[in-house]
Coordinates of C-alpha atoms and ligand atoms in Angstrom, one line a residue:
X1 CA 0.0 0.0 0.0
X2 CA 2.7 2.3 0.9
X3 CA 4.5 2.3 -2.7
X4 CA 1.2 3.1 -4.8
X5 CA -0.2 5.9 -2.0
X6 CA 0.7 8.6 -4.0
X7 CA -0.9 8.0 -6.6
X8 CA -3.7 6.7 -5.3
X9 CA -4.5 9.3 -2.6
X10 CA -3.7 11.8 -5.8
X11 CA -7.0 10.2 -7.8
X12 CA -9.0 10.0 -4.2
X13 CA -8.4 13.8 -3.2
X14 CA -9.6 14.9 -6.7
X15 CA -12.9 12.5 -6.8
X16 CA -13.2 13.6 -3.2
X17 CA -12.7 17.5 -3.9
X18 CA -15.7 16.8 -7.0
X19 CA -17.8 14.8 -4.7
X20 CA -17.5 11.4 -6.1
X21 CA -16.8 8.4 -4.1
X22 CA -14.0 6.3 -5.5
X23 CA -11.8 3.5 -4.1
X24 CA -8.9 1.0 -4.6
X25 CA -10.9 -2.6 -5.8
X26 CA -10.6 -6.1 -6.7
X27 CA -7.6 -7.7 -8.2
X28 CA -4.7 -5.1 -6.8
X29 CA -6.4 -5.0 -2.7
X30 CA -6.0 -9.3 -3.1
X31 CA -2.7 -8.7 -4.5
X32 CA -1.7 -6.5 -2.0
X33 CA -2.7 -8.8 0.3
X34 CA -0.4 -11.3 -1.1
X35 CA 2.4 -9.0 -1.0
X36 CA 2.2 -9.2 -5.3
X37 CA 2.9 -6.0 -6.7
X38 CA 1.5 -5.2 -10.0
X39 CA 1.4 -1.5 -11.9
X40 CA -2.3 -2.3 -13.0
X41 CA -4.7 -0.5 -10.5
X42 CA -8.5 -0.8 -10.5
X43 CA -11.0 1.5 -8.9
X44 CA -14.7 1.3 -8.9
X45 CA -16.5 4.9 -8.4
X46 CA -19.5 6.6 -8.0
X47 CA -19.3 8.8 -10.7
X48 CA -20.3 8.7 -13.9
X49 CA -17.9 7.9 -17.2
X50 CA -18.2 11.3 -18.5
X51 CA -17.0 13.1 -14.7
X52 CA -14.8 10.4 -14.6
X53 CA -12.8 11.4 -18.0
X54 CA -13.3 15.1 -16.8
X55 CA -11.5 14.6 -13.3
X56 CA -8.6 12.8 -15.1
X57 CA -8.0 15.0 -17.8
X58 CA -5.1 17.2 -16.4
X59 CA -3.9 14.9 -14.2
X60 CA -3.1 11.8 -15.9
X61 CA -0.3 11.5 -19.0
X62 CA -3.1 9.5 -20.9
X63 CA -6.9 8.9 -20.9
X64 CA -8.6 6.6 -23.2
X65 CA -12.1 4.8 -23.8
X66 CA -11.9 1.1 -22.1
X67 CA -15.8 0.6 -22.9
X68 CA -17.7 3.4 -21.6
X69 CA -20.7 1.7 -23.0
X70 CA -19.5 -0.6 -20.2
X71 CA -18.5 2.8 -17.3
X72 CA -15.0 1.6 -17.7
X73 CA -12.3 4.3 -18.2
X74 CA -8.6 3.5 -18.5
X75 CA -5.5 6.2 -17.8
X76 CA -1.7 6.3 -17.4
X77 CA -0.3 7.9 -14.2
X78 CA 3.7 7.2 -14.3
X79 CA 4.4 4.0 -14.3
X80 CA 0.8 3.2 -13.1
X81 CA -2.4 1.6 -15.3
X82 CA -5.3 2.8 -14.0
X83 CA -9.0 1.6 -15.0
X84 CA -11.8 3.4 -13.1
X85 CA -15.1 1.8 -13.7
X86 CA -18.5 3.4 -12.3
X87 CA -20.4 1.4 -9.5
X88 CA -22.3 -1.0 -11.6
X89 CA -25.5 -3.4 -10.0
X90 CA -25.3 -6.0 -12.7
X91 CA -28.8 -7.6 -13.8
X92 CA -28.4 -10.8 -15.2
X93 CA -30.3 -12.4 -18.0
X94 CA -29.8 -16.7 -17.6
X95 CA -29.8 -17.6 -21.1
X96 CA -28.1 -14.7 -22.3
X97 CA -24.0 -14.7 -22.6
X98 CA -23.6 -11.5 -21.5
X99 CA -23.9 -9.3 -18.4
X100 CA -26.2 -6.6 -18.9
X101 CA -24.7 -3.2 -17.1
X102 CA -27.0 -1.0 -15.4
X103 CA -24.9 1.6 -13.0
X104 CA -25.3 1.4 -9.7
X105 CA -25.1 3.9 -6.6
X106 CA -22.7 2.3 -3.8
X107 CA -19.8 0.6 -3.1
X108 CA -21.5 -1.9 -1.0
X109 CA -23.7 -2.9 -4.0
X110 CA -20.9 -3.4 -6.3
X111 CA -18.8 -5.7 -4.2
X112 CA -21.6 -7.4 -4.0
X113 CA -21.9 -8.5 -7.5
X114 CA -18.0 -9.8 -7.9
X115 CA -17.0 -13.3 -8.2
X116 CA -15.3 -14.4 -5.1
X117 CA -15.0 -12.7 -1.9
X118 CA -11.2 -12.4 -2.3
X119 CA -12.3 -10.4 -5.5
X120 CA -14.6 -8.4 -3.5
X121 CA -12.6 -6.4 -0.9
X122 CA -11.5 -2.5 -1.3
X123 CA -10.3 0.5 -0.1
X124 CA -11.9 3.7 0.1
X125 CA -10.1 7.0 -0.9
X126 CA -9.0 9.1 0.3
X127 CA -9.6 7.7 4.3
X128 CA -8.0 4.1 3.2
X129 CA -10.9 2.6 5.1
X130 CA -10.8 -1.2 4.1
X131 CA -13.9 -2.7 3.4
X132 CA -14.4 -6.1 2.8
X133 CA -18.3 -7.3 3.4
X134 CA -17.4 -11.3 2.9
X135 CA -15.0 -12.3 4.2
X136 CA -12.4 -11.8 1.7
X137 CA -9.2 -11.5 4.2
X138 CA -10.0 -14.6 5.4
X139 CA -10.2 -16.5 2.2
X140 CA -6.9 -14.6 1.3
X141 CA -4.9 -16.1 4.4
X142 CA -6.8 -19.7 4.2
X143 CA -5.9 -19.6 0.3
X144 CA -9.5 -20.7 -0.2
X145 CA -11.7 -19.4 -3.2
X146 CA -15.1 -18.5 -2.1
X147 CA -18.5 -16.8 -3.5
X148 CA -19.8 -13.8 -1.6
X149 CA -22.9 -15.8 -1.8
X150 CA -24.1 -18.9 -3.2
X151 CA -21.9 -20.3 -5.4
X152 CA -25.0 -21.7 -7.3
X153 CA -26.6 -17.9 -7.3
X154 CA -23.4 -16.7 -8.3
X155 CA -22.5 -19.2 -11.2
X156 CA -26.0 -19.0 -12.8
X157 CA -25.5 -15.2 -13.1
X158 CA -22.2 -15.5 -14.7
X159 CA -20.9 -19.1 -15.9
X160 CA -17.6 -17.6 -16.7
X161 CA -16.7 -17.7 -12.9
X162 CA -16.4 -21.4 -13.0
X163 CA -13.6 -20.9 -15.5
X164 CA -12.4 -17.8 -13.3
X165 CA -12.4 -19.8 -9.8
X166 CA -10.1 -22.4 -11.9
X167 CA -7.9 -20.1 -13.2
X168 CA -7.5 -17.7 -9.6
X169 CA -6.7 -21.3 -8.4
X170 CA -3.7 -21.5 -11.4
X171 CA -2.6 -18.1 -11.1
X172 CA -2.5 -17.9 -7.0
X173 CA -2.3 -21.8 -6.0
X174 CA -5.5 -21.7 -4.1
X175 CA -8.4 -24.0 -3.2
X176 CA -12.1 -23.9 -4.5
X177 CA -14.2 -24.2 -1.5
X178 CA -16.0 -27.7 -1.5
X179 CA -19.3 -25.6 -2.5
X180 CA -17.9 -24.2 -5.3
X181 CA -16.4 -27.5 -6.8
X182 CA -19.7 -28.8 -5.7
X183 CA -21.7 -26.2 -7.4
X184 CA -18.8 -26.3 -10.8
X185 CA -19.8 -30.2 -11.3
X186 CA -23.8 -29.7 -11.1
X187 CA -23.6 -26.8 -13.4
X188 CA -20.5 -27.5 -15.8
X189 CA -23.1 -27.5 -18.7
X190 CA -23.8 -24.2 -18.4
X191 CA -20.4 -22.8 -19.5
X192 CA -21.9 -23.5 -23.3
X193 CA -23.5 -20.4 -22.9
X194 CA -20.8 -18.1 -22.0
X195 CA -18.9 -16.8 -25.5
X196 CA -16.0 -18.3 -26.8
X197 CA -13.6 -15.3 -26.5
X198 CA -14.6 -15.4 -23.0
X199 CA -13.8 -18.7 -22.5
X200 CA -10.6 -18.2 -24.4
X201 CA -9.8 -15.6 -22.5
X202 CA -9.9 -17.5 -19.4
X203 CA -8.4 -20.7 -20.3
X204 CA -5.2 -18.1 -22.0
X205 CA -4.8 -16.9 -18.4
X206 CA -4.9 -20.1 -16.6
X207 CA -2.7 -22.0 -19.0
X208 CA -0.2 -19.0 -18.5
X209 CA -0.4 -19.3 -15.0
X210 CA 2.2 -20.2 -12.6
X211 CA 0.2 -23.8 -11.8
X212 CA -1.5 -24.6 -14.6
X213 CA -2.3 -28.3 -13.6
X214 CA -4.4 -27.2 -10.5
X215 CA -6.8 -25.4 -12.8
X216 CA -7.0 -27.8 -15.2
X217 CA -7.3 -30.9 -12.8
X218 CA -10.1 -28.7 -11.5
X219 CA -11.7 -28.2 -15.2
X220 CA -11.3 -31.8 -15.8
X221 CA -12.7 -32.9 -12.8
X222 CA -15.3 -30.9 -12.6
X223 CA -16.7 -31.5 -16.0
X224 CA -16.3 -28.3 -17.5
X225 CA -13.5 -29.4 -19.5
X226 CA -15.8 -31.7 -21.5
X227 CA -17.7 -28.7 -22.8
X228 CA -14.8 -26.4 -23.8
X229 CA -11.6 -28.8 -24.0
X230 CA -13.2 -32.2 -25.0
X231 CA -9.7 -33.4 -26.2
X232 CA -8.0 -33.0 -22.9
X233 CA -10.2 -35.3 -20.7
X234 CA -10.5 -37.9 -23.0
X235 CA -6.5 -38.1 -22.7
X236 CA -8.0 -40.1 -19.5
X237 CA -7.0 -43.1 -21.6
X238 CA -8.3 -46.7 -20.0
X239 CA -5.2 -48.5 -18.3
X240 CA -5.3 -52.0 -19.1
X241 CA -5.0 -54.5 -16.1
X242 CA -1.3 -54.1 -17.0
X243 CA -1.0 -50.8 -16.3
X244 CA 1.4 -51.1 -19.5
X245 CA -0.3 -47.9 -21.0
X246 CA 0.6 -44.5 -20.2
X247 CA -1.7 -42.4 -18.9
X248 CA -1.2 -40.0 -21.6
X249 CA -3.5 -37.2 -19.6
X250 CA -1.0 -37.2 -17.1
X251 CA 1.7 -37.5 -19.4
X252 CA 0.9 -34.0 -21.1
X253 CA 0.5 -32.2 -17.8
X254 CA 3.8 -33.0 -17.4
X255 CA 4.9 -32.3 -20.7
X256 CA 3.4 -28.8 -20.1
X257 CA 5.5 -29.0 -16.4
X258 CA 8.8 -29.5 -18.4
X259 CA 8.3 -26.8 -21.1
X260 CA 7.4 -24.2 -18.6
X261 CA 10.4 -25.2 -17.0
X262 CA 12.5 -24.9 -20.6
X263 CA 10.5 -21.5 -21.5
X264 CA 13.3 -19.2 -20.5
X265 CA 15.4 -20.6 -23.3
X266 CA 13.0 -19.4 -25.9
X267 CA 14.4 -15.7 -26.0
X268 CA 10.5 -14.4 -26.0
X269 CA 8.2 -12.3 -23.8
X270 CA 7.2 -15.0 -20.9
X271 CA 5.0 -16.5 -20.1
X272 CA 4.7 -18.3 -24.1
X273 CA 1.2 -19.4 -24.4
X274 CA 1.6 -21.4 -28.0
X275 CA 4.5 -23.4 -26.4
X276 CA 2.7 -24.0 -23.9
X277 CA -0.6 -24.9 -25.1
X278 CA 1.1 -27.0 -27.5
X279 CA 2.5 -28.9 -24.8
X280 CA -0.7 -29.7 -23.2
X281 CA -2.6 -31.1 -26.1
X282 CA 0.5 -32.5 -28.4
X283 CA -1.1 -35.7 -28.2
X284 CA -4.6 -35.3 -28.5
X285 CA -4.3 -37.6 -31.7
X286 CA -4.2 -40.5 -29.6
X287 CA -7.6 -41.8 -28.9
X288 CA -8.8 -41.4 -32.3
X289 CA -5.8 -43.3 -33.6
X290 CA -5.2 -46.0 -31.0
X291 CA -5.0 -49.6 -32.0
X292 CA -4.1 -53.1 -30.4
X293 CA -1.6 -54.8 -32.2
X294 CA -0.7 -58.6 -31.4
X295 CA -3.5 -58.4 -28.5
X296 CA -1.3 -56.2 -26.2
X297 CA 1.1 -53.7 -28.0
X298 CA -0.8 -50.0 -28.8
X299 CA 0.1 -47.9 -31.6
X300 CA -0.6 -44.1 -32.1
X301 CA -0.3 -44.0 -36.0
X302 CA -0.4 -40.5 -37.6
X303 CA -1.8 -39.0 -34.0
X304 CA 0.6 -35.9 -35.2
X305 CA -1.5 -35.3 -37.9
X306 CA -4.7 -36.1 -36.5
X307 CA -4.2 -34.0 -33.3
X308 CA -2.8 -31.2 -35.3
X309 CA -6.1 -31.1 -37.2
X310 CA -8.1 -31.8 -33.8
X311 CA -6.4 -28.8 -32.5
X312 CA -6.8 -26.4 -35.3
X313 CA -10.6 -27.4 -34.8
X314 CA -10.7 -26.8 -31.4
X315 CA -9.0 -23.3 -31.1
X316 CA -10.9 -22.5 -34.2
X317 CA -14.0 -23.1 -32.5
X318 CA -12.2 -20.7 -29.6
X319 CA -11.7 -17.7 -31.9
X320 CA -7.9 -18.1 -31.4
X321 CA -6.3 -16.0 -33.6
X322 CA -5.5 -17.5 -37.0
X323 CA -1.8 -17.2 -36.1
X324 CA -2.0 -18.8 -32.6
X325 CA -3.9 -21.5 -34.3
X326 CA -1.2 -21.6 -37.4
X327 CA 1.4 -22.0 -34.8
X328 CA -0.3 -24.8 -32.1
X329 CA -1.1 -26.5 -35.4
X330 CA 2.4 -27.1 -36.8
X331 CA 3.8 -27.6 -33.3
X332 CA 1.8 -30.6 -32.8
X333 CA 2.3 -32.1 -36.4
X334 CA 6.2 -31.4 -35.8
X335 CA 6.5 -32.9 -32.0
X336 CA 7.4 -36.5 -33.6
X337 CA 9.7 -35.7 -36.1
X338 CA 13.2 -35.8 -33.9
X339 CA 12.0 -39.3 -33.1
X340 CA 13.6 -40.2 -36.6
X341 CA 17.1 -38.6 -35.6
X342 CA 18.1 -42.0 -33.7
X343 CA 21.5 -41.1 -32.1
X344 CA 22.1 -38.8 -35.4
X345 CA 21.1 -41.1 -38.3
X346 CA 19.8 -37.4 -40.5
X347 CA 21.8 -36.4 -43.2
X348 CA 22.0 -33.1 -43.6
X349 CA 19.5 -32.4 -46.0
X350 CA 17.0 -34.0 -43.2
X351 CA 18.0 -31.6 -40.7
X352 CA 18.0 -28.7 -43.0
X353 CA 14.3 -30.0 -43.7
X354 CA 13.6 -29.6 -40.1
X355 CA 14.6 -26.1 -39.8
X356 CA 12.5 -25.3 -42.6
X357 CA 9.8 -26.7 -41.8
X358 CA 9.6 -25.6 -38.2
X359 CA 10.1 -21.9 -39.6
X360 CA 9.8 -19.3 -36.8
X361 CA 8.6 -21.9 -34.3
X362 CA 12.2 -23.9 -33.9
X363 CA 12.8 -22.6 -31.0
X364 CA 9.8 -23.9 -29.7
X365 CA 10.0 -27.2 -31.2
X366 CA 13.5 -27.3 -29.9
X367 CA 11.2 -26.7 -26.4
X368 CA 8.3 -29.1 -27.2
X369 CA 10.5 -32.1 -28.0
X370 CA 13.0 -31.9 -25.0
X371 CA 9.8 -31.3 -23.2
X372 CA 8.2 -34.6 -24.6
X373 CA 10.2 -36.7 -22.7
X374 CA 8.9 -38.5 -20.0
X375 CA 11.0 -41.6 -19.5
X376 CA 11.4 -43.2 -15.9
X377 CA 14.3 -44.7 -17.2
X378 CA 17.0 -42.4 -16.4
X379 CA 19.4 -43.9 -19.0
X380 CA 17.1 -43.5 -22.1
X381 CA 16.0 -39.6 -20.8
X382 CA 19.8 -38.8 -20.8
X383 CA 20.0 -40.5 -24.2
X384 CA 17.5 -38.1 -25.7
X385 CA 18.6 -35.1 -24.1
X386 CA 21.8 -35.8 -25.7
X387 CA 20.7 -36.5 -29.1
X388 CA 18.5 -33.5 -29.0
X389 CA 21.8 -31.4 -28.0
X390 CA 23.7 -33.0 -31.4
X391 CA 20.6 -32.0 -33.1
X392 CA 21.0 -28.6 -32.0
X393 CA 24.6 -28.3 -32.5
X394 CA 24.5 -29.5 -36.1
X395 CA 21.6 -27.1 -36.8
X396 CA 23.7 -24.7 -35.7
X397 CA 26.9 -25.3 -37.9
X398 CA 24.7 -25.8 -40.9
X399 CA 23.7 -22.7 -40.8
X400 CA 26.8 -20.7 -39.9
X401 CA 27.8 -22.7 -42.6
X402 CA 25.0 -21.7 -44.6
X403 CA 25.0 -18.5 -43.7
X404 CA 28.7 -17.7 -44.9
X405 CA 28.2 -20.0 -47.8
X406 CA 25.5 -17.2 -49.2
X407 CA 27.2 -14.4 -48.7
X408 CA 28.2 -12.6 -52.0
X409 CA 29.6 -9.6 -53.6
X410 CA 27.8 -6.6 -53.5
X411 CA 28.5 -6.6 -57.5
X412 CA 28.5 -9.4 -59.8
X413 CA 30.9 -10.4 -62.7
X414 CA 28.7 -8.7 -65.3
X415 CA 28.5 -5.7 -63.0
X416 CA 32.2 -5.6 -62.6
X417 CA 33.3 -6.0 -66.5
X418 CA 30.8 -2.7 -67.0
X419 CA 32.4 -0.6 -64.3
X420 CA 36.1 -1.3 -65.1
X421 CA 35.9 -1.8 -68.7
X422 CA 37.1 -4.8 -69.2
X423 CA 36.3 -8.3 -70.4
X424 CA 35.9 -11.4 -68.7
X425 CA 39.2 -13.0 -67.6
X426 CA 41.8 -13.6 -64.6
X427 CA 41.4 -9.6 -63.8
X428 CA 37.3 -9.7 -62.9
X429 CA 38.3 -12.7 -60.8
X430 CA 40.5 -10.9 -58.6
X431 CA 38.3 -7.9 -58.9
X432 CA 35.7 -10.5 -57.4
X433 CA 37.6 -11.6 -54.6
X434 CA 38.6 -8.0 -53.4
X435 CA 34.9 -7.1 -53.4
X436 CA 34.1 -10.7 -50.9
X437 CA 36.6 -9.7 -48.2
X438 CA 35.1 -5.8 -48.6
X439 CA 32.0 -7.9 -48.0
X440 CA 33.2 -10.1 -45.2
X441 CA 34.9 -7.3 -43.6
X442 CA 32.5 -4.5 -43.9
X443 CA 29.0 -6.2 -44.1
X444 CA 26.9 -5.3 -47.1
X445 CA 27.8 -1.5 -48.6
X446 CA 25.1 -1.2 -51.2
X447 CA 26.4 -1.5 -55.0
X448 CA 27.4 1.9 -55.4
X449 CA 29.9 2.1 -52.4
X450 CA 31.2 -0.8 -53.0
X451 CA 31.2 0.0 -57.0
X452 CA 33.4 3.5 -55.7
X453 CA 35.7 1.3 -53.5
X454 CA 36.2 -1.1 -56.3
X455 CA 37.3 2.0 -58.8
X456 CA 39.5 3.2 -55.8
X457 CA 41.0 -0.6 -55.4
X458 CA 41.9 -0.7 -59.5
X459 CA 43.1 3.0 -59.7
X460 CA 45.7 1.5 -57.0
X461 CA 46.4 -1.6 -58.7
X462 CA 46.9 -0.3 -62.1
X463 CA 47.4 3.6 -62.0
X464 CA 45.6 5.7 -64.1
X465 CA 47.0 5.8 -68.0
X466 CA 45.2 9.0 -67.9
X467 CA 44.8 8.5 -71.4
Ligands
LIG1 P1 -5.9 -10.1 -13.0 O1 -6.2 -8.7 -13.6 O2 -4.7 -10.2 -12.2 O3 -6.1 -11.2 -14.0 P2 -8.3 -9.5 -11.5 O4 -8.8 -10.1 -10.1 O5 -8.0 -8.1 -11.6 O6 -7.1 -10.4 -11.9 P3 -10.0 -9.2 -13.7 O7 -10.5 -10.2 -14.7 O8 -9.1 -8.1 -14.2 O9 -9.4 -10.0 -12.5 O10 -11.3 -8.5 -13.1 C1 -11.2 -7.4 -12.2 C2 -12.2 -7.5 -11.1 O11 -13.6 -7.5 -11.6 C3 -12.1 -8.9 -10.3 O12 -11.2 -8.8 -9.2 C4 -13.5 -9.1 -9.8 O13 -13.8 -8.3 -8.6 C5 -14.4 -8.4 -10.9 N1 -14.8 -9.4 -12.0 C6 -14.2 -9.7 -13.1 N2 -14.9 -10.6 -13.9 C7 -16.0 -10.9 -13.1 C8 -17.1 -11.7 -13.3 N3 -17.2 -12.5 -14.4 N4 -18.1 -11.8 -12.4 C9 -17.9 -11.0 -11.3 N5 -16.9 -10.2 -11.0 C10 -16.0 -10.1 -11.9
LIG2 MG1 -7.4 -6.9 -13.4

């Protein structure tokens, strides 16, 4: 609290001074709570989107629209994101997928419409009275996500927060109160009438999370995961008496385990979310394409191809971005490919092939792969890790290799014979190879530098008849 006072007691004296009511809400008081800092502030405020604008023009560096269909204004303060949104008394339509706003006139009244009580706590500016009407500081120290009131109540008004309780309990490592997992299994169906970018949006933040397993065990086990991930609970593949079948559910969790834990070597913004969601569903191929060979030996035949198709259609139906779906696709066709490398059987031209084809994902395949490796057996884990690092190494000679092998002459033969004047023979040679070390000294110069420095070289070489 004592780090963002300034610029909170800054908004609250100039609502107060206009006679507004406005205070700190949601997300940042729980994070505070938690001792997890964030720049991104939220208020909730008794005045109305227009006053609001009007009250931060002049004081903040920026102002913009967030949805003030929906009271929501955003700003920039510093370093500091601030979204004010006027006190809103929900009304709820139950078939309808989304919230319908009306504003409403206190504080009290818009806590009470939030999702969990650990959601539903603030404090009021400028006096930094904390409020918090359900026990939200509680739930906070127990680590235990609750409803303000009936989790049925709250779920049928909003189906989202099923999908929200399981991605808080990702993102913070909390529990769902045994109401609210009660509650998320007798109404999991429901969710099928919440949007699709909604969902998205949810299941984005939880798979981004810090624990993604806990939220998904928790959509899985609820049911809810049948209506927006199908694929991933029917990884719950039967174990024969044997037990000689992975699990391949549990498998992928862990596969999603091992690339968060190799994300940092991908030299992109973290959290990734297509290396990560990649991870998770790399195999959903498998149930379609199991078979029993010989009575007890099970093949996967072609699941890259079938799940890459499966997961195109499921983040299609998601309104993923055709890019994020471009991407998750090719990751899961590619995952099995290194499995032909043996101990470095590829010719060149097969690892060449591999680059290409993985494009701009390679480092992420590079991730997915090592990732895919789940072995008990410490020997044949090390065995894999190893022949992934050849892999890598000979990717990267090749194209040093590569690399150096294209570079060229800012001028060509022809281009040479027209600027000295002469004809082909030993001369243009030399004439070429003084151009490549200007090149491989000085990078590319453009063709009329390096046409002046080549003048300059043969003025030197043979002086000017000057006739
Ligand atoms: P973060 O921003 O870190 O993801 P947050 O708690 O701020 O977490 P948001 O999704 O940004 O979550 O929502 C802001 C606040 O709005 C929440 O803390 C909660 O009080 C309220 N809220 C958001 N979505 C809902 C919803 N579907 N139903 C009820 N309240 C909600
Ligand atoms: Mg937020």
């Amino acid at each position: 609290m004592l780090k963002i006072a300034p610029v909170v007691d800054e908004l609250g004296a100039r609502f107060a001074a206009a006679g507004h009511e406005i205070a700190l809400v949601g997300g940042p008081v729980r994070d505070i709570l938690l001792g997890r800092g964030s720049k991104d502030l939220d208020f909730a405020t008794s005045a109305r989107p227009d006053a609001v604008e009007r009250l931060l023009a002049g004081w903040a560096d920026h102002v913009w629209d967030i949805g003030k269909a929906f009271g929501t204004i955003g700003c920039q303060k510093d370093d500091w994101v601030l979204e004010i949104t006027t006190y809103r008394s929900e009304s709820y339509d139950p078939t309808s997928r989304k919230p319908e706003v009306a504003y409403g006139d206190s504080l009290q009244g818009d806590l009470a419409r939030r999702d969990f009580a650990m959601n539903a706590m603030a404090v009021m500016l400028p006096s930094h009275q904390f409020v918090d009407l359900y026990g939200g500081l509680e739930d906070v120290a127990n680590k235990v996500i609750r409803t303000p009131g009936s989790p049925e109540d709250s779920f049928s008004d909003d189906p989202l927060r099923m999908m929200r309780a399981a991605r808080f309990a990702a993102q913070l490592g909390f529990t769902p109160d045994p109401a609210v997992v009660t509650a998320m299994k007798e109404m999991a169906e429901r969710i099928t009438i919440v949007s699709a970018e909604r969902v998205r949006d949810e299941l984005i933040k939880l798979v981004c999370a810090p624990y993604p397993r806990i939220g998904l065990d928790l959509l899985v086990s609820t049911g809810i995961a049948d209506h927006v991930l199908p694929e991933l609970p029917a990884l719950r593949l039967e174990l024969d008496e044997h037990h000689r079948h992975k699990d391949v559910y549990e498998h992928s969790l862990t596969v999603l385990e091992q690339a968060i834990d190799l994300e940092p070597r991908l030299g992109v913004e973290l959290p990734d979310f297509v290396v990560r969601f990649a991870a998770l569903i790399h195999d959903i191929g498998k149930p379609k394409t199991r078979r029993f060979e010989d009575g007890n030996k099970v093949t996967f035949h072609h699941h890259d191809v079938v799940g890459a198709k499966l997961a195109k259609k499921r983040m299609k139906a998601l309104r993923f971005s055709n890019e994020q779906i471009d991407q998750v696709g090719k990751l899961v066709e590619l995952h099995l490919r290194f499995h032909g490398y043996g101990t470095g059987e590829w010719t060149d031209s097969a690892v060449r092939r591999y680059v290409r084809d993985a494009g701009d994902l390679l480092s992420r395949l590079h991730v997915l792969t090592r990732a895919d490796s789940t072995t008990r057996n410490r020997r044949k884990a090390e065995a894999l890790r190893t022949a992934y690092d050849d892999l890598e190494k000979r990717i990267e000679r090749l194209q040093e290799q590569e690399e150096l092998d294209s570079i060229r002459p800012d001028l060509d033969g022809n281009q040479i014979m027209q600027l000295l004047g002469i004809a082909a023979g030993r001369e243009v040679g030399e004439a070429y190879k003084f151009l490549m070390e200007l090149r491989m000294d000085e990078g590319p110069l453009g063709e009329e530098v390096a046409g002046q420095k080549l003048l300059e070289w043969w003025s030197t070489r043979s002086p000017a008849t000057g006739s």
